[in-house]
XYZ file of N, CA and C in Angstrom:
399
model
N 35.544 223.635 -3.085
C 36.997 223.099 -2.580
C 37.951 222.187 -3.872
N 39.029 222.857 -4.167
C 39.584 222.294 -5.297
C 40.249 220.565 -4.980
N 40.111 220.142 -4.300
C 40.980 219.065 -3.808
C 39.636 217.688 -2.874
N 39.771 217.155 -4.074
C 38.687 215.816 -3.193
C 39.096 215.071 -2.228
N 39.314 215.223 -1.315
C 40.077 214.172 0.040
C 39.056 213.211 -0.133
N 37.981 213.213 -0.469
C 37.470 211.613 0.135
C 37.846 210.572 -0.914
N 38.183 211.207 -2.494
C 38.851 209.879 -3.047
C 40.336 210.271 -3.307
N 40.848 210.756 -2.516
C 42.558 211.293 -2.365
C 42.925 209.275 -2.285
N 44.164 209.336 -3.258
C 44.581 207.646 -3.294
C 45.235 207.257 -1.626
N 45.446 207.932 -0.844
C 46.036 207.606 0.317
C 44.834 207.288 1.292
N 43.880 208.129 1.241
C 42.839 207.999 2.253
C 41.837 207.226 1.504
N 41.610 206.937 0.353
C 40.530 206.180 -0.420
C 39.812 204.855 0.314
N 40.938 204.440 0.618
C 40.769 202.584 1.132
C 39.652 202.978 2.389
N 40.137 204.037 3.335
C 39.183 204.368 4.139
C 37.221 204.652 3.985
N 37.371 204.600 2.846
C 36.419 205.421 2.661
C 35.337 206.503 3.237
N 36.064 207.335 3.759
C 35.605 208.617 4.454
C 34.442 209.005 3.633
N 33.541 209.413 4.714
C 32.043 210.227 3.891
C 31.890 211.632 4.589
N 32.135 212.610 3.829
C 31.792 213.750 4.433
C 30.353 214.025 5.124
N 30.282 214.535 6.095
C 28.875 214.425 7.198
C 28.450 216.158 6.980
N 29.596 216.855 7.400
C 29.395 218.155 7.329
C 30.393 219.151 7.166
N 30.182 220.191 6.418
C 31.190 221.262 6.207
C 30.266 222.667 5.866
N 31.058 223.732 6.352
C 30.990 225.106 6.565
C 32.250 225.554 6.777
N 32.429 227.261 6.179
C 33.399 227.662 6.461
C 33.822 227.578 7.884
N 35.059 227.254 8.074
C 35.859 226.717 9.480
C 35.486 225.544 10.155
N 34.660 224.747 9.613
C 34.017 223.398 10.423
C 33.880 222.444 9.350
N 34.015 221.084 9.890
C 33.931 219.972 9.014
C 33.802 218.943 9.886
N 32.899 217.806 9.025
C 32.897 216.925 10.230
C 33.026 215.334 8.787
N 34.011 214.256 9.043
C 33.843 213.568 8.115
C 33.363 211.965 9.410
N 33.152 210.773 8.484
C 32.643 209.791 9.035
C 33.659 208.722 8.170
N 34.251 207.865 9.132
C 34.783 206.434 8.870
C 33.932 205.232 9.125
N 33.705 204.989 7.890
C 33.011 203.557 8.543
C 33.833 202.296 8.952
N 33.301 201.753 10.108
C 34.496 200.972 10.801
C 34.119 199.245 10.079
N 35.203 199.085 9.034
C 35.567 197.645 8.340
C 36.249 197.032 8.584
N 36.466 195.554 8.487
C 37.444 195.146 8.440
C 38.677 195.602 7.887
N 38.764 196.641 7.161
C 40.062 197.263 6.457
C 40.495 197.955 7.529
N 39.817 198.672 8.388
C 40.690 199.508 9.542
C 40.648 198.951 11.091
N 40.992 197.585 10.647
C 41.304 196.649 11.994
C 42.935 196.609 12.175
N 43.041 197.081 13.242
C 44.408 196.650 13.719
C 44.764 195.444 15.038
N 44.804 196.056 15.835
C 44.874 194.473 17.056
C 43.171 194.276 16.840
N 43.101 192.804 17.059
C 41.666 192.126 17.081
C 40.828 192.760 18.049
N 39.625 193.346 17.074
C 38.699 193.999 17.722
C 38.602 195.368 17.840
N 39.658 195.823 17.204
C 40.428 197.277 17.850
C 40.464 198.217 16.400
N 40.028 199.313 15.781
C 40.104 200.080 14.808
C 41.585 200.745 15.047
N 42.431 200.286 13.836
C 43.834 200.985 14.131
C 43.914 201.918 14.361
N 44.777 202.903 15.027
C 45.244 204.322 15.551
C 45.969 204.943 13.997
N 46.305 204.416 13.350
C 46.682 205.508 12.090
C 45.485 205.759 11.404
N 44.549 205.034 11.194
C 43.281 205.413 10.610
C 42.417 206.326 11.319
N 42.493 206.094 12.477
C 41.943 207.430 13.268
C 42.944 208.777 12.870
N 44.031 208.515 13.226
C 45.247 209.948 12.909
C 44.751 209.950 11.295
N 44.598 209.539 10.449
C 44.368 209.864 8.806
C 42.895 210.537 8.937
N 42.096 210.039 9.831
C 40.634 210.790 9.326
C 40.709 211.940 10.425
N 41.515 212.178 11.488
C 41.332 213.611 11.978
C 42.391 214.599 11.389
N 43.672 213.824 10.997
C 44.661 214.890 10.059
C 43.648 215.194 8.901
N 42.924 214.667 7.953
C 42.187 214.796 7.062
C 40.815 215.939 7.310
N 40.279 215.564 8.542
C 39.105 216.604 8.848
C 39.651 217.901 9.601
N 40.751 217.910 10.073
C 41.192 219.129 10.651
C 41.930 219.896 9.301
N 42.482 219.165 8.273
C 43.069 219.978 6.989
C 41.537 220.860 6.290
N 40.689 219.857 6.290
C 39.454 220.317 5.544
C 38.762 221.741 6.587
N 39.106 221.673 7.449
C 38.479 222.700 8.583
C 39.363 223.895 8.298
N 40.510 223.764 8.185
C 41.384 225.098 7.925
C 41.359 225.357 6.369
N 41.726 224.817 5.565
C 41.619 224.972 4.373
C 40.293 225.481 3.630
N 39.380 225.105 3.681
C 38.068 225.900 3.082
C 37.792 227.574 3.658
N 38.435 227.944 4.455
C 39.039 229.234 5.055
C 39.905 229.672 4.707
N 41.265 229.139 4.920
C 42.557 229.551 4.531
C 42.717 229.574 2.984
N 42.684 229.028 2.136
C 43.047 228.439 0.987
C 41.437 227.986 0.010
N 39.978 228.317 0.273
C 39.325 227.900 -0.579
C 39.692 227.972 -2.245
N 38.948 226.876 -2.439
C 39.696 226.330 -3.936
C 40.807 225.929 -4.317
N 41.653 226.065 -3.238
C 42.729 225.167 -3.659
C 43.240 223.941 -2.646
N 44.892 223.678 -2.809
C 44.986 222.885 -1.947
C 46.262 222.588 -1.326
N 46.726 224.191 -1.413
C 47.862 224.445 -0.809
C 48.360 224.636 0.569
N 47.941 224.005 1.642
C 47.874 223.847 2.897
C 48.055 222.535 3.346
N 49.527 222.644 4.216
C 50.136 221.323 4.844
C 50.107 221.191 6.291
N 50.177 219.982 6.775
C 50.000 219.711 8.079
C 51.541 220.079 8.504
N 51.464 220.974 9.576
C 52.644 221.439 10.377
C 52.894 220.455 11.356
N 51.990 220.434 12.527
C 52.033 219.858 13.277
C 50.765 219.261 13.942
N 50.954 217.889 14.846
C 49.576 217.586 15.072
C 49.870 217.249 16.492
N 48.699 217.111 17.380
C 48.750 216.389 18.923
C 47.486 215.452 18.835
N 47.780 214.339 18.557
C 46.477 213.489 18.826
C 46.527 212.826 20.007
N 45.221 212.945 21.180
C 45.407 211.853 22.248
C 44.282 210.868 22.087
N 45.072 209.714 22.098
C 43.619 208.689 22.417
C 43.196 208.257 23.977
N 41.964 208.723 23.625
C 41.355 208.447 24.921
C 40.868 207.239 25.479
N 40.055 206.117 24.046
C 39.821 204.733 24.702
C 39.814 204.353 23.114
N 39.786 202.854 23.125
C 40.172 202.435 22.088
C 38.784 202.222 21.528
N 39.016 202.101 19.877
C 37.546 202.346 19.410
C 37.120 200.570 18.663
N 36.037 200.089 19.319
C 35.958 198.568 19.079
C 35.146 198.567 17.883
N 35.720 197.491 16.818
C 35.150 196.960 16.015
C 33.604 196.724 15.631
N 32.966 196.791 17.030
C 31.676 196.775 17.025
C 30.666 198.073 16.644
N 31.304 198.962 16.652
C 30.572 200.265 16.390
C 30.476 200.217 14.646
N 29.350 201.316 14.508
C 29.667 201.156 12.997
C 30.104 202.136 12.118
N 30.668 203.253 12.784
C 31.592 204.521 12.239
C 31.963 205.197 13.444
N 32.974 205.881 13.455
C 33.304 207.058 13.984
C 33.342 208.133 13.679
N 33.091 209.023 14.050
C 32.811 210.729 13.187
C 33.890 211.774 14.046
N 34.729 212.547 13.048
C 35.380 213.539 13.443
C 34.850 214.787 12.838
N 34.852 215.524 14.260
C 34.404 216.882 13.767
C 35.529 217.847 14.352
N 35.647 218.757 13.077
C 37.007 219.556 13.540
C 36.224 220.986 13.298
N 36.759 222.301 13.809
C 36.539 223.109 13.992
C 37.942 224.195 13.999
N 38.024 225.263 13.302
C 39.012 226.080 12.847
C 39.314 226.638 14.246
N 40.256 226.918 14.718
C 40.444 227.686 16.316
C 41.052 228.888 16.004
N 41.987 229.344 15.470
C 42.726 230.702 14.997
C 43.799 230.533 13.691
N 43.752 231.593 13.263
C 44.737 231.693 11.940
C 45.584 233.169 12.300
N 46.736 232.891 11.860
C 47.843 234.050 11.947
C 48.982 233.833 10.659
N 48.865 235.081 10.264
C 49.504 234.704 8.812
C 49.522 233.765 7.980
N 50.523 232.448 7.968
C 50.372 231.500 7.389
C 50.186 230.397 7.803
N 50.077 230.350 9.083
C 49.630 229.199 9.951
C 48.044 229.557 10.615
N 47.734 228.198 10.558
C 45.996 228.201 10.927
C 46.332 227.091 12.163
N 45.001 226.659 12.854
C 45.351 225.926 13.945
C 43.673 225.453 14.033
N 43.599 224.018 14.223
C 42.100 223.643 14.394
C 41.940 222.399 15.505
N 40.984 222.417 16.125
C 40.910 221.227 16.450
C 39.885 219.763 16.705
N 39.825 218.790 16.940
C 39.028 217.977 16.911
C 38.421 216.753 17.668
N 37.596 216.234 17.037
C 36.935 215.261 18.688
C 36.494 214.165 17.758
N 36.984 213.103 17.948
C 36.550 212.077 17.753
C 35.218 210.983 18.151
N 34.220 210.669 17.858
C 33.277 210.150 18.933
C 32.582 208.966 17.536
N 31.675 208.205 18.329
C 30.980 207.151 17.864
C 29.440 207.907 17.717
N 28.291 207.137 17.383
C 27.043 207.796 17.167
C 26.257 207.561 18.590
N 26.957 207.195 19.682
C 26.671 207.407 20.943
C 26.987 208.582 21.600
N 28.058 209.116 21.139
C 28.379 210.286 21.730
C 30.351 209.713 22.587
N 29.997 208.595 22.437
C 31.504 208.251 23.379
C 32.469 208.943 22.469
N 33.218 209.392 23.525
C 34.601 210.119 22.728
C 35.695 209.095 23.104
N 36.171 208.862 21.944
C 37.664 208.473 21.599
C 39.076 208.752 21.589
N 39.056 210.057 20.714
C 40.288 210.755 20.715
C 39.642 212.258 20.272
N 41.111 213.266 20.720
C 40.751 214.548 20.364
C 42.431 215.228 20.017
N 42.148 216.319 18.996
C 43.331 216.893 18.888
C 43.416 218.188 18.350
N 44.518 218.552 18.357
C 44.642 220.094 17.614
C 45.539 220.007 16.605
N 45.770 220.310 15.483
C 46.700 220.215 14.271
C 46.988 221.688 13.920
N 48.243 222.114 13.521
C 48.462 223.039 13.084
C 48.966 223.483 11.658
N 48.511 224.362 10.658
C 48.471 223.695 9.282
C 49.062 225.332 8.541
N 50.380 224.993 7.542
C 50.876 226.076 7.134
C 50.617 226.462 5.546
N 50.545 227.255 5.158
C 50.924 227.867 3.628
C 52.379 228.019 3.378
N 52.705 227.468 2.296
C 54.063 227.738 1.978
C 54.165 229.126 1.609
N 55.499 229.516 1.442
C 55.535 231.186 1.306
C 55.762 230.993 -0.198
N 54.825 232.292 -0.623
C 54.912 232.490 -2.447
C 56.472 232.387 -2.416
N 56.380 231.978 -4.167
C 57.460 231.822 -4.995
C 57.593 232.859 -5.741
N 58.703 233.585 -6.109
C 58.378 234.494 -7.134
C 59.695 234.637 -8.023
C-alpha cells in the first residue's frame, strides 16, 4: 500500500493497529484509551467513525488503487447500535469490498469488541478522481 494510514497525522492519535489485510478485506483495531473518551465512560462516536472510514478505505483501496492513495470517501452510512464502554480493551472494525463499478467502490464494515458484541455497522462508497490530461 502506498499510504501508511496507521501513521497518518489525523488518525495517528487513535493508535490504530492493523489486524488483517487481504485484497478486498481489512481489519483495524482501536485501543480504548482515555484519548478516545467522549461522554464519561463511553468511546466518542467520531473515533468510531474514523475507524470505520479508515478500514473501509483500506478494503477498497487495496483492490481499486493498489500502491496508490487516490481513493476518496464519497458517502458513508454509519449506524451506532450500542455505546462502546471504556471498559473494553479495544474495538475492531472489519471491512469487506462489496462491489466495484467504474470509479466507485462500496465496502461494508462491522465494529465489535473481543467478545463479539456488535457496536456499529456501516456502508461506505469511495471514488477515484477522473484522470486529468
